Coordinates of C-alpha atoms in Angstrom, one line a residue:
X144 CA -22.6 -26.2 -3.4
X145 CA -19.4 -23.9 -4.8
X146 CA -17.8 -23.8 -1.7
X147 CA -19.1 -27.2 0.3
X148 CA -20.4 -29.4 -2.0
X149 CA -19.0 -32.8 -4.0
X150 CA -17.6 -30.2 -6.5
X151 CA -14.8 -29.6 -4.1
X152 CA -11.8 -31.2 -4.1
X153 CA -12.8 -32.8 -0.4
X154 CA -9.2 -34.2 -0.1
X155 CA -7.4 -31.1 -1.0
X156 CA -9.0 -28.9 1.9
X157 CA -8.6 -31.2 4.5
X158 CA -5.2 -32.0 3.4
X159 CA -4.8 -28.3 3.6
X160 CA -6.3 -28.3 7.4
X161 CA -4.6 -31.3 8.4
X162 CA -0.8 -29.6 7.3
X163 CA -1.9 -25.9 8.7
X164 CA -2.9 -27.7 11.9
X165 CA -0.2 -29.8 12.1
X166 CA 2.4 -26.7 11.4
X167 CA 0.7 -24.6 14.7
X168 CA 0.7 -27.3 16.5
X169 CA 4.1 -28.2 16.0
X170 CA 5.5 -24.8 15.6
X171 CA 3.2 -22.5 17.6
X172 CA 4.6 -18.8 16.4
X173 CA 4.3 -20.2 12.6
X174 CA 2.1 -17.9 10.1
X175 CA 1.0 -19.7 7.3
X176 CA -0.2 -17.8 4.3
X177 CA -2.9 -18.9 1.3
X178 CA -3.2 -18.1 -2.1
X179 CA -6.7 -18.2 -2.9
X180 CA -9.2 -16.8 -5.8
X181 CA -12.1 -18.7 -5.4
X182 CA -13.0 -17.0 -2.3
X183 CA -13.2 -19.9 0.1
X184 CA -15.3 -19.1 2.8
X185 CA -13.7 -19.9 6.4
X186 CA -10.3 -20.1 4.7
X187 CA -8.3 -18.3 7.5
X188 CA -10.7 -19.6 10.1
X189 CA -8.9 -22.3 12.6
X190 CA -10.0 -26.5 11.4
X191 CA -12.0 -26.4 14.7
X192 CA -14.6 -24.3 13.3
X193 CA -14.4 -25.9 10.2
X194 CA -12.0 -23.9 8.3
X195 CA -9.0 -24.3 6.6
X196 CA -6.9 -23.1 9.0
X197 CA -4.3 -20.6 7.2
X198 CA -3.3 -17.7 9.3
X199 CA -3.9 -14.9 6.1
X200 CA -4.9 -14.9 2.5
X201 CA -3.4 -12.7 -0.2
X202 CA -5.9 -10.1 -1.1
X203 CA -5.7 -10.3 -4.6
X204 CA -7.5 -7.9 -6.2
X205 CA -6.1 -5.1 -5.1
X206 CA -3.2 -5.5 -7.3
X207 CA -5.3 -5.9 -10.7
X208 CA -7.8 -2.9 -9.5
X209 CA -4.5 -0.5 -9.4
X210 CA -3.7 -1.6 -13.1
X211 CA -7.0 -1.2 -14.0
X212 CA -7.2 2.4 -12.5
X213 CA -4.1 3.4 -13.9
X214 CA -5.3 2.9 -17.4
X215 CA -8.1 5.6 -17.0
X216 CA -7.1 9.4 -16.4
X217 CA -6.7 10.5 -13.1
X218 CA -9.9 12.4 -13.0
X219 CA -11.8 9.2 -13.7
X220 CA -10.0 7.2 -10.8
X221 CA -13.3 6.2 -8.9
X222 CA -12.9 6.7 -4.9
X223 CA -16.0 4.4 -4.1
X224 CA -14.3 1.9 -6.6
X225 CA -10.8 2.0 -4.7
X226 CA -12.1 1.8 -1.6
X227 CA -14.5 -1.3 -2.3
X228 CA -11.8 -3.1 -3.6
X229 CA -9.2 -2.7 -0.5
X230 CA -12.3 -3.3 2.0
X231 CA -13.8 -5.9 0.5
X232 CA -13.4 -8.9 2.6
X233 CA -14.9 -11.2 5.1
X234 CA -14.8 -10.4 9.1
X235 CA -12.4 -11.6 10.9
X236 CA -10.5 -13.6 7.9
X237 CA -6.8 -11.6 8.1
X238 CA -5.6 -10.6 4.9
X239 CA -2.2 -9.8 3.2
X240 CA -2.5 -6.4 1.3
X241 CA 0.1 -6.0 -2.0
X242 CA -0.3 -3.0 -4.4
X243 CA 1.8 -5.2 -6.8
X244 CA 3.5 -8.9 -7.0
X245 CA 4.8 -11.0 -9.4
X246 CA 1.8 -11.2 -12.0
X247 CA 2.3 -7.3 -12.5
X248 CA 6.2 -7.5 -12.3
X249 CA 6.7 -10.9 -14.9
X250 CA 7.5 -9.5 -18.5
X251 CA 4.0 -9.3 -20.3
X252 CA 3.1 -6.6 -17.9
X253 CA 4.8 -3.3 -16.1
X254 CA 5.3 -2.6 -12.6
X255 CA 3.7 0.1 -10.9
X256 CA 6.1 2.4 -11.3
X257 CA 6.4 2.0 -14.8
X258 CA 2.5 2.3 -15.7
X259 CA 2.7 6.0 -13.7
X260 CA 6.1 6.7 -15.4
X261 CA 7.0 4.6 -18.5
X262 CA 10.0 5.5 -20.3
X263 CA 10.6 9.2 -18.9
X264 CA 12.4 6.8 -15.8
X265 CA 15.1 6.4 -18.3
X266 CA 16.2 10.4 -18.6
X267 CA 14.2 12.2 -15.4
X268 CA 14.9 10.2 -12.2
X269 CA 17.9 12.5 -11.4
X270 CA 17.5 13.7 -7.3
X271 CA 16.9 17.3 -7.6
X272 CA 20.7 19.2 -8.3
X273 CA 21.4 16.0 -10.2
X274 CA 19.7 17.0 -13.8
X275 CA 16.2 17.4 -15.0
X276 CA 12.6 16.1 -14.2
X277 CA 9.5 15.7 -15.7
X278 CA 5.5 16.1 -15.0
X279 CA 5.4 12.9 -15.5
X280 CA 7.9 11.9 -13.0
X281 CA 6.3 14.2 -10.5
X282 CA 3.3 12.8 -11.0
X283 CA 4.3 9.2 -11.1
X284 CA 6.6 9.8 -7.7
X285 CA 3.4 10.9 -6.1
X286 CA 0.8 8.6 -6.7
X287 CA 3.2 5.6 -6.2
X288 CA 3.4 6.4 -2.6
X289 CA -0.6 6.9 -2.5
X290 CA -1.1 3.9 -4.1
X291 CA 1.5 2.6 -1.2
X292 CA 0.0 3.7 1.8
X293 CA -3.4 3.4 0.8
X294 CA -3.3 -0.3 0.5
X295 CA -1.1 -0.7 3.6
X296 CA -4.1 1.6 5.1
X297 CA -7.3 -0.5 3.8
X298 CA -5.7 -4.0 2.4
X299 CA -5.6 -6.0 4.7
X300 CA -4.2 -6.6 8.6
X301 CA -0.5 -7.3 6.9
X302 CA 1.1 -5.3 3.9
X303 CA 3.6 -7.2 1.5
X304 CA 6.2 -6.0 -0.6
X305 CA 7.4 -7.4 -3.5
X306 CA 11.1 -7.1 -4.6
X307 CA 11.7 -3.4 -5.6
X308 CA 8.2 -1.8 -5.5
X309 CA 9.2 -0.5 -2.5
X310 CA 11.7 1.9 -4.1
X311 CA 9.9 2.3 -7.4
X312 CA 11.8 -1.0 -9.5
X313 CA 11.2 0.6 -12.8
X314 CA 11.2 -2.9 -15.1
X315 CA 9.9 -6.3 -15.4
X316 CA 11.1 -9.3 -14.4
X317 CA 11.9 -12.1 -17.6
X318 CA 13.7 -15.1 -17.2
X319 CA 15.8 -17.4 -19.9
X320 CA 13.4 -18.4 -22.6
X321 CA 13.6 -20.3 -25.4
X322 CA 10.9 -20.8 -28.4
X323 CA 8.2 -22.9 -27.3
X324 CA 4.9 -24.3 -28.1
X325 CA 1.8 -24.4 -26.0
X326 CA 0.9 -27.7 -25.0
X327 CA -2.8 -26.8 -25.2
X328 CA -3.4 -25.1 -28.5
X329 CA -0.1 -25.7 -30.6
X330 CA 0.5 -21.8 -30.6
X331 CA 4.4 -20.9 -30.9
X332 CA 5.4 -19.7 -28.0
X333 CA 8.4 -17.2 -28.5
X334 CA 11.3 -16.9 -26.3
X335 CA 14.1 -14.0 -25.2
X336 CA 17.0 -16.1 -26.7
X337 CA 17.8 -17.6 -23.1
X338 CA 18.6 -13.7 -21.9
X339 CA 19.2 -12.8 -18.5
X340 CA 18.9 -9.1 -19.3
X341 CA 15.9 -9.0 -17.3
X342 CA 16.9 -11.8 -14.9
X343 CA 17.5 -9.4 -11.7
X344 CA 16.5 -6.9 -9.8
X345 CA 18.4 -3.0 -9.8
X346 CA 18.9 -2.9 -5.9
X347 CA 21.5 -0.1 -6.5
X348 CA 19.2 2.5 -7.9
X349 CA 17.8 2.1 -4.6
X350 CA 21.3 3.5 -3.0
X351 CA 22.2 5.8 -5.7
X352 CA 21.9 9.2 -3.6
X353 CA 21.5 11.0 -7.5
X354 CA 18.4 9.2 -8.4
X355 CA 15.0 9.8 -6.7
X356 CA 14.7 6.6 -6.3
X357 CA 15.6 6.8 -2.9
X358 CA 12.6 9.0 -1.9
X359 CA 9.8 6.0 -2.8
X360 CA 12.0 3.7 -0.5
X361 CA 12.1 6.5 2.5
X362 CA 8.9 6.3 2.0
X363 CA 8.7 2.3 2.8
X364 CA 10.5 2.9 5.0
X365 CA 8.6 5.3 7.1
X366 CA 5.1 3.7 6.4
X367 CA 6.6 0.2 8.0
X368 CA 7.6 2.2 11.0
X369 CA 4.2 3.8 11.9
X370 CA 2.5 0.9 12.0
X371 CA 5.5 -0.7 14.2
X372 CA 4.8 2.3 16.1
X373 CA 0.7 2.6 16.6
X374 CA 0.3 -0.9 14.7
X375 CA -2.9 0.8 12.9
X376 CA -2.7 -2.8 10.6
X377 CA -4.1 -4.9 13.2
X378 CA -6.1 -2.3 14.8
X379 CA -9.7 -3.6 14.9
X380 CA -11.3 -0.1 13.9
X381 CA -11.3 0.7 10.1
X382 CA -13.7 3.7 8.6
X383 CA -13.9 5.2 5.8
X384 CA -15.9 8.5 6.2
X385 CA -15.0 9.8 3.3
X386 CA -14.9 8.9 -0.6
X387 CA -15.6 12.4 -2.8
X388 CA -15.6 11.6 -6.5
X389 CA -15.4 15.7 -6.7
X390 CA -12.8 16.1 -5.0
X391 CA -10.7 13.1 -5.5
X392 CA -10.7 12.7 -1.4
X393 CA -10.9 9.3 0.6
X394 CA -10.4 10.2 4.4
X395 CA -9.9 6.7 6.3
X396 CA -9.7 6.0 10.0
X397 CA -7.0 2.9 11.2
X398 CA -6.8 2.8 14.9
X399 CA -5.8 5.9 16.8
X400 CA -4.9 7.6 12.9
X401 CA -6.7 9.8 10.7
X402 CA -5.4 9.2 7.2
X403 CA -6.8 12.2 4.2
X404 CA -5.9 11.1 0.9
X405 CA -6.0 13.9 -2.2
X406 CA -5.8 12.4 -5.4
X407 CA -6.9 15.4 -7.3
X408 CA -4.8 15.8 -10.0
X409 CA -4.9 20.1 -9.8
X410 CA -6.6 21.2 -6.8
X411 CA -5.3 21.3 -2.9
X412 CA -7.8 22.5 -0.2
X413 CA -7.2 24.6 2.9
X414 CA -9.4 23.9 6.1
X415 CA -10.9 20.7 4.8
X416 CA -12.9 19.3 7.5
X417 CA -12.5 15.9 7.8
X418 CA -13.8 13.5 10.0
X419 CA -12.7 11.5 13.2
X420 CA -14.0 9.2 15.9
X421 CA -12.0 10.4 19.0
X422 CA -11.7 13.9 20.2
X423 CA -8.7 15.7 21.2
X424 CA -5.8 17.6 19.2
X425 CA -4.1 16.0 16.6
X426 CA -0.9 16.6 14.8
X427 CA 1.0 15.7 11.9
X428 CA 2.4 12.6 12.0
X429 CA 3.6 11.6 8.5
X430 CA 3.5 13.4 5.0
X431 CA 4.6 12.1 1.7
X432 CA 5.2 16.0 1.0
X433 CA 8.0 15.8 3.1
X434 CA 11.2 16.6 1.0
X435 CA 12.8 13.9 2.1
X436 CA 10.3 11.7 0.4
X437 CA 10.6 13.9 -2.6
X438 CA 7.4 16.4 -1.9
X439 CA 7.4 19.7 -2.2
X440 CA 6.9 20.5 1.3
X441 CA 3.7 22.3 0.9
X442 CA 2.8 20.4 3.9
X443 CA 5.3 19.3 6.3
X444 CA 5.4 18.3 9.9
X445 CA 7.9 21.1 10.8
X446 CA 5.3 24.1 10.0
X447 CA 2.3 21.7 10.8
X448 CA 0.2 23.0 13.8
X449 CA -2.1 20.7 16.2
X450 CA -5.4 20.2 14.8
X451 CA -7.9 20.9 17.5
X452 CA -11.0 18.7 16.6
X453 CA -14.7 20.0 17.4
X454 CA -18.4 18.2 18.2
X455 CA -20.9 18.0 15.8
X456 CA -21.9 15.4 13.2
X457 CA -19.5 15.1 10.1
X458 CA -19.5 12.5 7.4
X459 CA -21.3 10.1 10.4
X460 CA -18.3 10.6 12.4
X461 CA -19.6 12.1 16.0
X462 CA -16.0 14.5 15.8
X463 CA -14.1 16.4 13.0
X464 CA -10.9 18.8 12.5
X465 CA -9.4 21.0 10.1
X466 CA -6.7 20.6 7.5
X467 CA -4.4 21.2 4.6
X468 CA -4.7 18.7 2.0
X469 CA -2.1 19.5 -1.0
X470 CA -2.7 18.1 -4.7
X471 CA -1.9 14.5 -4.8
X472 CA -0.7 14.0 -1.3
X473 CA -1.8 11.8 1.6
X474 CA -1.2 12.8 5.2
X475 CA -1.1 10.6 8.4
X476 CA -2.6 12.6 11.3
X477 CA -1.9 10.8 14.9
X478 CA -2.8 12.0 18.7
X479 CA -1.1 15.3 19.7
X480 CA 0.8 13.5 22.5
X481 CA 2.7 11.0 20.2
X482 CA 3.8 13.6 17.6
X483 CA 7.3 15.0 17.8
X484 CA 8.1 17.5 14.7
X485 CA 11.8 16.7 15.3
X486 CA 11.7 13.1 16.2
X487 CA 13.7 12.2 12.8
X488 CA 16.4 14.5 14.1
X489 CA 17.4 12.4 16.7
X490 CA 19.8 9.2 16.8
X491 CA 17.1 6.5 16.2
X492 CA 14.3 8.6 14.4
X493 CA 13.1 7.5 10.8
X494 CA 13.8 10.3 8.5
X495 CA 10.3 11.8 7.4
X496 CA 7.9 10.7 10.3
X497 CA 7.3 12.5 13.1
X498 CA 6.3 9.9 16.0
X499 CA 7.3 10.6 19.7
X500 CA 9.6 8.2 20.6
X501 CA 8.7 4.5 19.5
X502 CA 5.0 4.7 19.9
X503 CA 2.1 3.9 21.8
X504 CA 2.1 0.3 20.7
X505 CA 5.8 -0.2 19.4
X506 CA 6.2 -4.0 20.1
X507 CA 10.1 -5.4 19.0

């Protein structure tokens, strides 16, 4: 009765179907998106079958469970809880995954960058030879690309950006407001004196070769061109084998990939056995401890070895290797054969990732 009875607006969904089929029909290669919080089964299912027809829906709760988790300390952060939240969808209904978007940017809240980071992003975001950090800035660098990759890993079949969360934007957005009263209760309503002081978006700390800014967006960067290059987004196979609470670890198969996420604020582990569907060797294929992500190269794909996997039952996962995994780092490991250590060295390589040419599934 939620969903398909009288309490629906009847002529809102099938005006909904009607425009989503008329837009494929008339423009076959069109993707049509839906925002959506009541859940609507069948949404991104095609009219035919008696769905709405959109193409995606915005998975919207990922971007209120990050605010939520960054509000506890990091040894609370709850690995089953994360998880849930990214995975938590309905077969073969494509979503769009966003670790933030305008409801966390808008003035009344803070971005992502700026829950890690707050107001040290004023005096510590100097590149290193620059001027000084901070812990906090160290810490807030890291888990912004966690959070980042982590999404684009479990979110959905499409990732989204949203105007300067790619490189860290460290303020809110507010438009021109004057003083105002709520047309529901009468409250006063006050306004920023019509200011456009926070009417814009900093795309030059993005360039800035001082500020570390540019680390977070090499870090976009390189996650966008792993999936162009083994499109692990679309890939039908998603696993999680592994969500430690006491270790802070969530391991998380995507397609050919094997993706180990440490979130433990203190402790790195050497030869942690992790799990994987297909046998073989794997290597190293991205690391957001690179340097030129701003890590600490503690693990790198130019001293990274293959990682051999053996039988034997791990985590339900009929296969399992070997590896390094560095406090509050997450590591993409790929097949052997499409890893090149010095593929960023050459004329079209992506600085930081370590794919062999343009991929097994590179599609332009």
């Amino acid at each position: 009765d939620e969903y398909f009875g009288m309490n629906t607006d009847v002529d809102a969904v099938v005006y909904l179907q009607l425009v989503n089929n008329l837009l494929h029909d008339l423009f076959p290669n069109a993707i049509t998106i839906g925002e959506d919080v009541s859940g609507m089964p069948a949404f991104c299912r095609p009219w035919y079958e008696g769905g709405v027809g959109f193409d995606y829906r915005l998975n919207m709760a990922i971007a209120d469970k990050w605010i939520e988790v960054m509000k506890h300390s990091d040894y609370d952060w709850g690995m089953a809880d994360i998880t849930h939240t990214m995975t938590n969808r309905r077969y073969a209904e494509a979503c769009v995954g966003y670790a933030e978007s305008h409801d966390q940017a808008l003035v009344g809240d803070k971005t992502i960058a700026f829950w890690l980071m707050d107001k040290d992003m004023y005096d510590y975001m100097a590149a290193p030879g620059h001027g000084g950090s901070s812990p906090v800035i160290d810490r807030g660098i890291a888990l912004h690309k966690m959070i980042r990759l982590i999404t684009m890993a479990l979110g959905g079949e499409s990732y989204l950006n949203f105007m300067g969360n790619e490189f860290g934007h460290p303020e809110w957005i507010d438009f021109p407001r004057d003083d105002t009263y709520d047309p529901s209760t009468g409250a006063f309503v006050p306004g920023n004196g019509g200011s456009m002081e926070k009417c814009r978006r900093r795309w030059d700390l993005c360039d800035a070769e001082f500020l570390r800014y540019k680390f977070l967006a090499a870090f976009d960067r390189a996650m966008c061109h792993l999936d162009k290059a083994f499109g692990f987004m679309s890939a039908p196979h998603q696993w999680v084998s592994r969500k430690d609470e006491g270790d802070k670890v969530v391991v998380v198969e995507r397609g050919d990939l094997v993706m180990v996420f440490n979130f433990h604020p203190t402790t790195s582990y050497t030869d942690y056995r992790v799990g994987c569907n297909n046998a073989g060797a794997y290597k190293l294929v991205l690391s957001s401890d690179e340097e030129v992500f701003g890590g600490w190269r503690n693990l790198s794909k130019e001293t990274d070895g293959d990682h051999v996997s053996f039988g034997g039952d791990h985590d339900r996962r009929p296969n399992s290797f070997l590896v390094y995994a560095p406090s509050r780092t997450c590591a993409v490991y790929g097949p052997a054969d499409w890893a090149d250590p010095e593929a960023d060295r050459k004329p079209a390589g992506v600085p930081g990732l370590g794919v062999k040419e343009l991929g097994p599934y590179y599609e332009y």
